[in-house]
Tab-separated table of C-alpha atoms in Angstrom:
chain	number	residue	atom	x	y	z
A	18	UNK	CA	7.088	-14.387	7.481
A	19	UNK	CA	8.301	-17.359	5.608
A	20	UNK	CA	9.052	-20.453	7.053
A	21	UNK	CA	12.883	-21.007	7.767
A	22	UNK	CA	13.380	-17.271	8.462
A	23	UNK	CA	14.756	-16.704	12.044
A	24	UNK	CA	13.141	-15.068	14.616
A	25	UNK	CA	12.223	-11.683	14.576
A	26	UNK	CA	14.966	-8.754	15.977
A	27	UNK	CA	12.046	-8.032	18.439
A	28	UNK	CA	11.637	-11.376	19.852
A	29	UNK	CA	8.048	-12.458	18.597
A	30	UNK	CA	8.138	-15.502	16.520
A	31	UNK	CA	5.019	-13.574	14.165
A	32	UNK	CA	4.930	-10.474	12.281
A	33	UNK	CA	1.467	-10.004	13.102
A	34	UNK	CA	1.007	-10.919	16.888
A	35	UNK	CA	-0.415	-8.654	19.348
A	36	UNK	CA	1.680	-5.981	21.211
A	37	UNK	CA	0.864	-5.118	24.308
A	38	UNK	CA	1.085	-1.500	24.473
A	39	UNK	CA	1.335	0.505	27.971
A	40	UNK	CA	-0.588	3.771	26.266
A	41	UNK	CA	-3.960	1.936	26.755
A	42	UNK	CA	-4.510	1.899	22.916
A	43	UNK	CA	-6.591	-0.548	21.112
A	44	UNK	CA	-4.661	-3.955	20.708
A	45	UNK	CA	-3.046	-4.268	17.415
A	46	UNK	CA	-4.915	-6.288	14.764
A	47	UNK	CA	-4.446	-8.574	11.318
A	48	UNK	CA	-5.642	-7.976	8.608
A	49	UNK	CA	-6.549	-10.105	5.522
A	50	UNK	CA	-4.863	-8.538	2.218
A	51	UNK	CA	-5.933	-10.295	-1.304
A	52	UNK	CA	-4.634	-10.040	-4.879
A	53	UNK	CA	-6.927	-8.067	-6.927
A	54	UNK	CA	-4.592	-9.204	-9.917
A	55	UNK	CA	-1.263	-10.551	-10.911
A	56	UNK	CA	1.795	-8.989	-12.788
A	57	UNK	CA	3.240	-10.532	-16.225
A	58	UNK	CA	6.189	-9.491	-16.968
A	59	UNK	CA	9.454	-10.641	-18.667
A	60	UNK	CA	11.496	-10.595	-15.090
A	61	UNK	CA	11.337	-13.943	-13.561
A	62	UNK	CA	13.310	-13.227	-10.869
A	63	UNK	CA	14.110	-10.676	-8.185
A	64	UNK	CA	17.794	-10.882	-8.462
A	65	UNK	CA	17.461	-9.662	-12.063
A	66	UNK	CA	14.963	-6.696	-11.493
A	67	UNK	CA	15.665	-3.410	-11.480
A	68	UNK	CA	14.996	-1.658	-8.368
A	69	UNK	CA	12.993	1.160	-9.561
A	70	UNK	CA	10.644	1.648	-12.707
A	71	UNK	CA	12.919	3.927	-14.551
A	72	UNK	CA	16.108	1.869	-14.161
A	73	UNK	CA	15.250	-0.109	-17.389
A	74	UNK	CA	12.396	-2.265	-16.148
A	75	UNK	CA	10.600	-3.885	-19.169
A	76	UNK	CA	6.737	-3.306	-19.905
A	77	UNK	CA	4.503	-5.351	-18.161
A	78	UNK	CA	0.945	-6.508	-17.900
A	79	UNK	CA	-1.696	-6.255	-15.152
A	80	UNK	CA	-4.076	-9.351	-14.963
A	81	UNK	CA	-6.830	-8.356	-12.867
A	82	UNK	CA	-9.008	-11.249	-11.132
A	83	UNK	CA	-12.265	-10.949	-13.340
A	84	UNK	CA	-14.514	-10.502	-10.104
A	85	UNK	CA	-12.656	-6.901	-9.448
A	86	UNK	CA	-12.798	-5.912	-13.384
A	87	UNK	CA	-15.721	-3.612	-12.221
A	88	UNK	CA	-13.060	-1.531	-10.560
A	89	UNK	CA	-11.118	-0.842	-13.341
A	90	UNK	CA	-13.815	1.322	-15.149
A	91	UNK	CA	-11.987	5.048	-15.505
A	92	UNK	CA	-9.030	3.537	-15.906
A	93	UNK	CA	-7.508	4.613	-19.530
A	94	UNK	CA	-4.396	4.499	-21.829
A	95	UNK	CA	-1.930	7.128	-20.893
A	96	UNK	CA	-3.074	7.665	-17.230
A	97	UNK	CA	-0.144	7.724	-15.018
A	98	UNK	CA	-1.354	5.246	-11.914
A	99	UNK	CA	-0.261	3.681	-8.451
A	100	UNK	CA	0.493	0.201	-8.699
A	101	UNK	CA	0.329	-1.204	-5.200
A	102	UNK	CA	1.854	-4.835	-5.115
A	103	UNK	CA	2.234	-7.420	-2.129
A	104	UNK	CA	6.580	-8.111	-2.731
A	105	UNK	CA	5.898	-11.864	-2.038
A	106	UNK	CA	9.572	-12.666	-2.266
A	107	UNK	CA	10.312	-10.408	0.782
A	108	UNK	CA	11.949	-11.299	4.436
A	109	UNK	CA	9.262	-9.876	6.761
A	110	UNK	CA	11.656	-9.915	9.501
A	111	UNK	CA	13.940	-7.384	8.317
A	112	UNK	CA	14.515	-3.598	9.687
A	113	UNK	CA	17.345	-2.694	8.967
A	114	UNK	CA	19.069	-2.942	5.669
A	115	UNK	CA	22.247	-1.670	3.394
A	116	UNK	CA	20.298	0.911	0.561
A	117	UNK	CA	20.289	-0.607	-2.737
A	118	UNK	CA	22.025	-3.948	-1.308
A	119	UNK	CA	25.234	-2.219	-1.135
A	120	UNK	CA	27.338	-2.918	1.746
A	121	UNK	CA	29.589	0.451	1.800
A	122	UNK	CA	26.079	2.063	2.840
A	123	UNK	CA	25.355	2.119	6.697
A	124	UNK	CA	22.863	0.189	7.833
A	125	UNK	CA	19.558	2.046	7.307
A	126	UNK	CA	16.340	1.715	8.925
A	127	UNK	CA	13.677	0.318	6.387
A	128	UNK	CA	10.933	2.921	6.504
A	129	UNK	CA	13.946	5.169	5.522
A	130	UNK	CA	14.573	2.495	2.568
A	131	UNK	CA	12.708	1.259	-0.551
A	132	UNK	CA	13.851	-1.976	0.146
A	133	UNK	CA	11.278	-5.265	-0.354
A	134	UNK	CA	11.992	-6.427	2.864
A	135	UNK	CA	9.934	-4.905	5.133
A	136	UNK	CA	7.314	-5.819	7.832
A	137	UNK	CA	4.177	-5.022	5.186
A	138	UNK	CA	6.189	-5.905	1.726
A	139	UNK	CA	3.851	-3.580	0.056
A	140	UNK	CA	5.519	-2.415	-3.490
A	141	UNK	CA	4.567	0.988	-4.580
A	142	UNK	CA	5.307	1.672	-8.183
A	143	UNK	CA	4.201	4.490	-10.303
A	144	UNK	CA	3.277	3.503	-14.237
A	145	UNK	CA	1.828	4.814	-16.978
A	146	UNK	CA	-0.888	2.897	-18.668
A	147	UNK	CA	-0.343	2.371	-22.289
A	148	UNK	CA	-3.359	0.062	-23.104
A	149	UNK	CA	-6.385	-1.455	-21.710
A	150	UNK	CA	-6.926	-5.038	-23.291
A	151	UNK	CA	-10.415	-6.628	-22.940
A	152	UNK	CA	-11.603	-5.941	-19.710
A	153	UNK	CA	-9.129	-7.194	-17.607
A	154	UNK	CA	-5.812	-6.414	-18.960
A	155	UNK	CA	-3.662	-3.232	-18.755
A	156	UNK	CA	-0.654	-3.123	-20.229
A	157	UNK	CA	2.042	-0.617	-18.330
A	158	UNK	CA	5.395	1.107	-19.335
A	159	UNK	CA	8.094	0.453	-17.188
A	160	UNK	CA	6.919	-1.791	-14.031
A	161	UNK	CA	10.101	-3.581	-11.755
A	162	UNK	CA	7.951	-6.016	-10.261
A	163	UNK	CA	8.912	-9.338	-11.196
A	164	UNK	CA	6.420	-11.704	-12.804
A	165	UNK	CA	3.478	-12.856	-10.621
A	166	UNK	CA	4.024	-10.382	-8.204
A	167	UNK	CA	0.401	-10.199	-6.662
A	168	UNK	CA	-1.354	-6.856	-7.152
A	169	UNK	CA	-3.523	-5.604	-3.842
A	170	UNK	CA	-4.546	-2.057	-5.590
A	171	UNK	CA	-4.302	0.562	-8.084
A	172	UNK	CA	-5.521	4.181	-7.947
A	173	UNK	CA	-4.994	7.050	-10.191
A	174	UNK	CA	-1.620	9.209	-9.597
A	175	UNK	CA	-3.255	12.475	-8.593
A	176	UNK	CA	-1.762	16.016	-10.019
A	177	UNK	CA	-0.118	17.155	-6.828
A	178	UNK	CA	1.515	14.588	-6.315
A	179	UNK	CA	3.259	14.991	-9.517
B	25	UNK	CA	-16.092	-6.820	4.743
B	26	UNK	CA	-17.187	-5.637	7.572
B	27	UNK	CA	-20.102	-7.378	9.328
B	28	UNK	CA	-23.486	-6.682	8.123
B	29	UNK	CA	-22.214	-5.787	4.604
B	30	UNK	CA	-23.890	-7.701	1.347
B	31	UNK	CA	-22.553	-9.617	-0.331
B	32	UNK	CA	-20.195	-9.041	-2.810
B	33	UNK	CA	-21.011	-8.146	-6.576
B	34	UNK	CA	-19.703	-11.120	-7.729
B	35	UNK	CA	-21.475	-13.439	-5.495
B	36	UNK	CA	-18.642	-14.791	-3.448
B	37	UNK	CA	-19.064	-14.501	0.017
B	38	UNK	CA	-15.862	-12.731	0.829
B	39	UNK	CA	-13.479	-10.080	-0.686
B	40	UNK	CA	-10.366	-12.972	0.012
B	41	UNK	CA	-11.835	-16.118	-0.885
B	42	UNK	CA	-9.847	-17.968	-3.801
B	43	UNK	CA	-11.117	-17.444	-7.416
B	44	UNK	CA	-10.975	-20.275	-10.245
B	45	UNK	CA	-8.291	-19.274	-13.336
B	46	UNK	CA	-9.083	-20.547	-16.243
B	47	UNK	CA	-5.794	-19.377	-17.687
B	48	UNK	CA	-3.384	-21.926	-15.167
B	49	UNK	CA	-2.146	-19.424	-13.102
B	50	UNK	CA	-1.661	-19.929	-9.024
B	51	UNK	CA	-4.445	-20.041	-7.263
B	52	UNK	CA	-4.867	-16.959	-5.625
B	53	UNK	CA	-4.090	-16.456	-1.617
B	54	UNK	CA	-4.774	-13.794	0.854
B	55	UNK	CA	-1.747	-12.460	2.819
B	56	UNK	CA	-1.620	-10.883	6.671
B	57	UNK	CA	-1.139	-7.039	7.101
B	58	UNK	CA	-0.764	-5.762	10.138
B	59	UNK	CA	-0.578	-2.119	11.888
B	60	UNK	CA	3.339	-0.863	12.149
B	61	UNK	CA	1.625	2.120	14.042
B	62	UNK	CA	-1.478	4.421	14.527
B	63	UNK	CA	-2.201	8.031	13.179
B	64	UNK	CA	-2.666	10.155	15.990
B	65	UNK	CA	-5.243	13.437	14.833
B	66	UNK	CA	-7.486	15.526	15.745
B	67	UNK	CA	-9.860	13.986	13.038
B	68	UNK	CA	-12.635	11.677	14.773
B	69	UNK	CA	-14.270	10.796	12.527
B	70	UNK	CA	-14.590	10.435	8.685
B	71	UNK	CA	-17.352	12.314	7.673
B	72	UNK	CA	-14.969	15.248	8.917
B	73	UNK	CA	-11.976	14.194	6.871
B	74	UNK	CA	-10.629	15.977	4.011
B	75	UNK	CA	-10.403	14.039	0.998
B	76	UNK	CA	-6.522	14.842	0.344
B	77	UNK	CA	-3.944	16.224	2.548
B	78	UNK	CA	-3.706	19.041	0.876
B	79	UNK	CA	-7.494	19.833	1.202
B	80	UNK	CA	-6.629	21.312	4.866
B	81	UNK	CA	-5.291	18.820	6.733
B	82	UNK	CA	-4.555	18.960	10.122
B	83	UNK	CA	-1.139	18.084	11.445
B	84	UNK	CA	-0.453	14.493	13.288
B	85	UNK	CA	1.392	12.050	14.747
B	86	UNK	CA	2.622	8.612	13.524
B	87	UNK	CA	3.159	6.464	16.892
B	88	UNK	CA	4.948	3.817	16.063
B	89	UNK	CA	5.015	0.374	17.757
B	90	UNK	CA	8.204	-0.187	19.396
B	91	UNK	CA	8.526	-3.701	17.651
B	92	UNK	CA	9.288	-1.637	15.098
B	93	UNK	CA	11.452	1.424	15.762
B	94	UNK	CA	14.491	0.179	14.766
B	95	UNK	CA	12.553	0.507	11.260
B	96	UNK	CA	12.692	4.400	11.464
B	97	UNK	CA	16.149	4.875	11.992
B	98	UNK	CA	17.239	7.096	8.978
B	99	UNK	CA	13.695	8.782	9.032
B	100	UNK	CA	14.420	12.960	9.352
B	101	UNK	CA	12.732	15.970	9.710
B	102	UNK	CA	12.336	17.585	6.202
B	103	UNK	CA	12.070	14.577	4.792
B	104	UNK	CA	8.864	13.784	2.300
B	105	UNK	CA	7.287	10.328	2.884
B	106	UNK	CA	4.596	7.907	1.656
B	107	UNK	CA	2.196	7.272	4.722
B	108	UNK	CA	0.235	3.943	3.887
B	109	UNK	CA	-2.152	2.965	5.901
B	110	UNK	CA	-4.905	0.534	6.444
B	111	UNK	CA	-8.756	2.547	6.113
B	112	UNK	CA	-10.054	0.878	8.375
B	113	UNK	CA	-13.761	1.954	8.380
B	114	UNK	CA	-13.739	1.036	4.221
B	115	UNK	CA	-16.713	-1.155	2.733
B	116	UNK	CA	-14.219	-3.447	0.914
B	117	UNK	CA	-17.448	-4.724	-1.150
B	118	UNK	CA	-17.511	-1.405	-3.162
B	119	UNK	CA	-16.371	-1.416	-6.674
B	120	UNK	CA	-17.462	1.898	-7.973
B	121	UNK	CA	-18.686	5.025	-6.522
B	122	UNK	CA	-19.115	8.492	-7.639
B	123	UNK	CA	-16.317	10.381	-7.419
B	124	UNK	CA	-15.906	12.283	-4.345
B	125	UNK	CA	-18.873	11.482	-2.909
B	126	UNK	CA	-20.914	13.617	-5.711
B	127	UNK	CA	-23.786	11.841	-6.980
B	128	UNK	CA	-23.917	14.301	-10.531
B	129	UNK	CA	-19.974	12.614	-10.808
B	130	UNK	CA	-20.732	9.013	-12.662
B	131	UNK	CA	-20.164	5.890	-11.096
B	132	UNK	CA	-17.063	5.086	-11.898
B	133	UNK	CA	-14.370	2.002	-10.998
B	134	UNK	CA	-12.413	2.400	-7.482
B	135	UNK	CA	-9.229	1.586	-8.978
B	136	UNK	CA	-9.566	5.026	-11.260
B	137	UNK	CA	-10.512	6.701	-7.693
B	138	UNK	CA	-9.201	7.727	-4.537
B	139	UNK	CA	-11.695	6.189	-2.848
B	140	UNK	CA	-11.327	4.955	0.250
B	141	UNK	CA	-14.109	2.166	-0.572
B	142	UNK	CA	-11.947	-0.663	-2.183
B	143	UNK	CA	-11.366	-4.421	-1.718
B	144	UNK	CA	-7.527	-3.975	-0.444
B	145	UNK	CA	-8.455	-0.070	1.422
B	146	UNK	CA	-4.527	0.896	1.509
B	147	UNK	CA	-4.589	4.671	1.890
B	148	UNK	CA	-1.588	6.732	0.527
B	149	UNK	CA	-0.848	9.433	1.788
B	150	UNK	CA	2.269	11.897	0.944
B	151	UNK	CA	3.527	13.743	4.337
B	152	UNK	CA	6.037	15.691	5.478
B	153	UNK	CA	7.933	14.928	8.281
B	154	UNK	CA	7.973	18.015	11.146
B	155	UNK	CA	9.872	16.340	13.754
B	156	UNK	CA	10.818	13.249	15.132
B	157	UNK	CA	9.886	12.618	18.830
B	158	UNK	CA	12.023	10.146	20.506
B	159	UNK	CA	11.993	6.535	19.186
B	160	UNK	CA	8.670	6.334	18.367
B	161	UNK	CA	6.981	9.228	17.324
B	162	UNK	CA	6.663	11.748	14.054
B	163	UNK	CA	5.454	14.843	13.632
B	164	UNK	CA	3.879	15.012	10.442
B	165	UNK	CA	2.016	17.721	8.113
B	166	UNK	CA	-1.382	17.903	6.823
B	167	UNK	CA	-2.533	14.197	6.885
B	168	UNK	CA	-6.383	13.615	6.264
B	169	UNK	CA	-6.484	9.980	7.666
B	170	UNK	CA	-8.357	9.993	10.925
B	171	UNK	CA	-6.894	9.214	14.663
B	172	UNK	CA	-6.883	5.397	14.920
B	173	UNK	CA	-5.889	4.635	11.709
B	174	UNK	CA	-3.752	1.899	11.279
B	175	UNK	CA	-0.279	2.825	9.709
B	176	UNK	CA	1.386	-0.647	7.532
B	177	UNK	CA	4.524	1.077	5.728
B	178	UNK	CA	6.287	4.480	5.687
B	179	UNK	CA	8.481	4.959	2.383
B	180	UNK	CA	10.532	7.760	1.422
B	181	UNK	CA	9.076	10.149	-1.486
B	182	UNK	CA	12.108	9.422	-4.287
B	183	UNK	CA	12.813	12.289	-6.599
B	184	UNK	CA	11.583	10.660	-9.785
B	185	UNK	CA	8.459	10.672	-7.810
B	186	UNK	CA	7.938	14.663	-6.976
């Protein structure tokens, strides 16, 4: 959550504190999330980006922390892959939301949504590589995350998921 | 990392701990996940897990925490739907492996596998939705996470996506 934001709908002032369940599960944990990389792109900001890859978003290039390079061995121009980015610009708080920020549409829960407000504002975007630079550079078609959008993984798009 | 584990192969101590740019850019934080919700399955363990849902999966249940029902609303039987979750029995220290566990397969980076074995170990997972259970619970087909598995975001499959 970021600071200012009110509390949440359920009444905890954190995203991530315990709830106490009456199943007699385990007790809900944290855990630590870290950029493996950052996005470059021409958007600077979120109010200009499209909302999807294939609504015009510009190329873009993944800048991947050198101590994670070893990772990216496999990884090859014209792959099609799973960007997974932490939307860092996102109100944790929200649950609800209008689709595609329009208010004619009825209020919709956000696991029903692909909004970027969300309790995990993880961004899932699909991309095709179009060129590995140097060992730490990949340079994507279409990608709507705005420019240093942290990256937290990428794996390869698998054929039935096609 | 998990307790026990060595340590990483670039010498840091752990997977989150800030690395030095030389290039100017922010200096690299780790964010807070946390569980929206645990698979429920008949899968203990992971040495019994298939490696994709479609590799005979068993059927299972997403049990949401009620913090965060009002998230669902919108969510519908039929419905296709990205499952991430958190893998939480993942060596986060890994950056290559052989590919499905196969030692003849070459090692090869973790961000051109499926691995589980990652630094950020978000699985995704593509579901259908069988039936909603009150508030809190879905019915979902063929998922090869195991029971226990943290859930941290359920997204709808978009049709550009199929």
């Amino acid at each position: 959550m970021r600071v200012g934001e009110p509390p949440l709908p359920n009444g905890r002032g954190s995203i991530c504190q315990p709830a106490l369940y009456a199943t007699g599960m385990e007790v809900p944990k944290a855990f630590e999330i870290c950029p493996i990389g950052w996005v470059r792109s021409a958007l600077k900001d979120r109010t200009g980006a499209p909302r999807q890859g294939w609504e015009g978003a510009p190329n873009a290039e993944l800048e991947i922390d050198p101590a994670f390079v070893q990772g990216l061995d496999g990884v090859e121009s014209g792959q099609d892959i799973w960007v997974l980015t932490w939307l860092h610009q996102s109100r944790r708080s929200v649950l609800q939301v209008h689709p595609r920020g329009e208010v004619q549409n009825p209020l919709t829960g956000v696991f029903a949504t692909r909004s970027p407000d969300r309790p995990n504002p993880i961004g899932l975007h699909r991309a095709k590589v179009l060129r590995v630079d140097g060992s730490c550079r990949l340079q994507v078609e279409g990608l709507e995350a705005i420019d240093g959008t942290p990256i937290v993984d990428i794996k390869p798009v698998l054929d039935r998921e096609l």
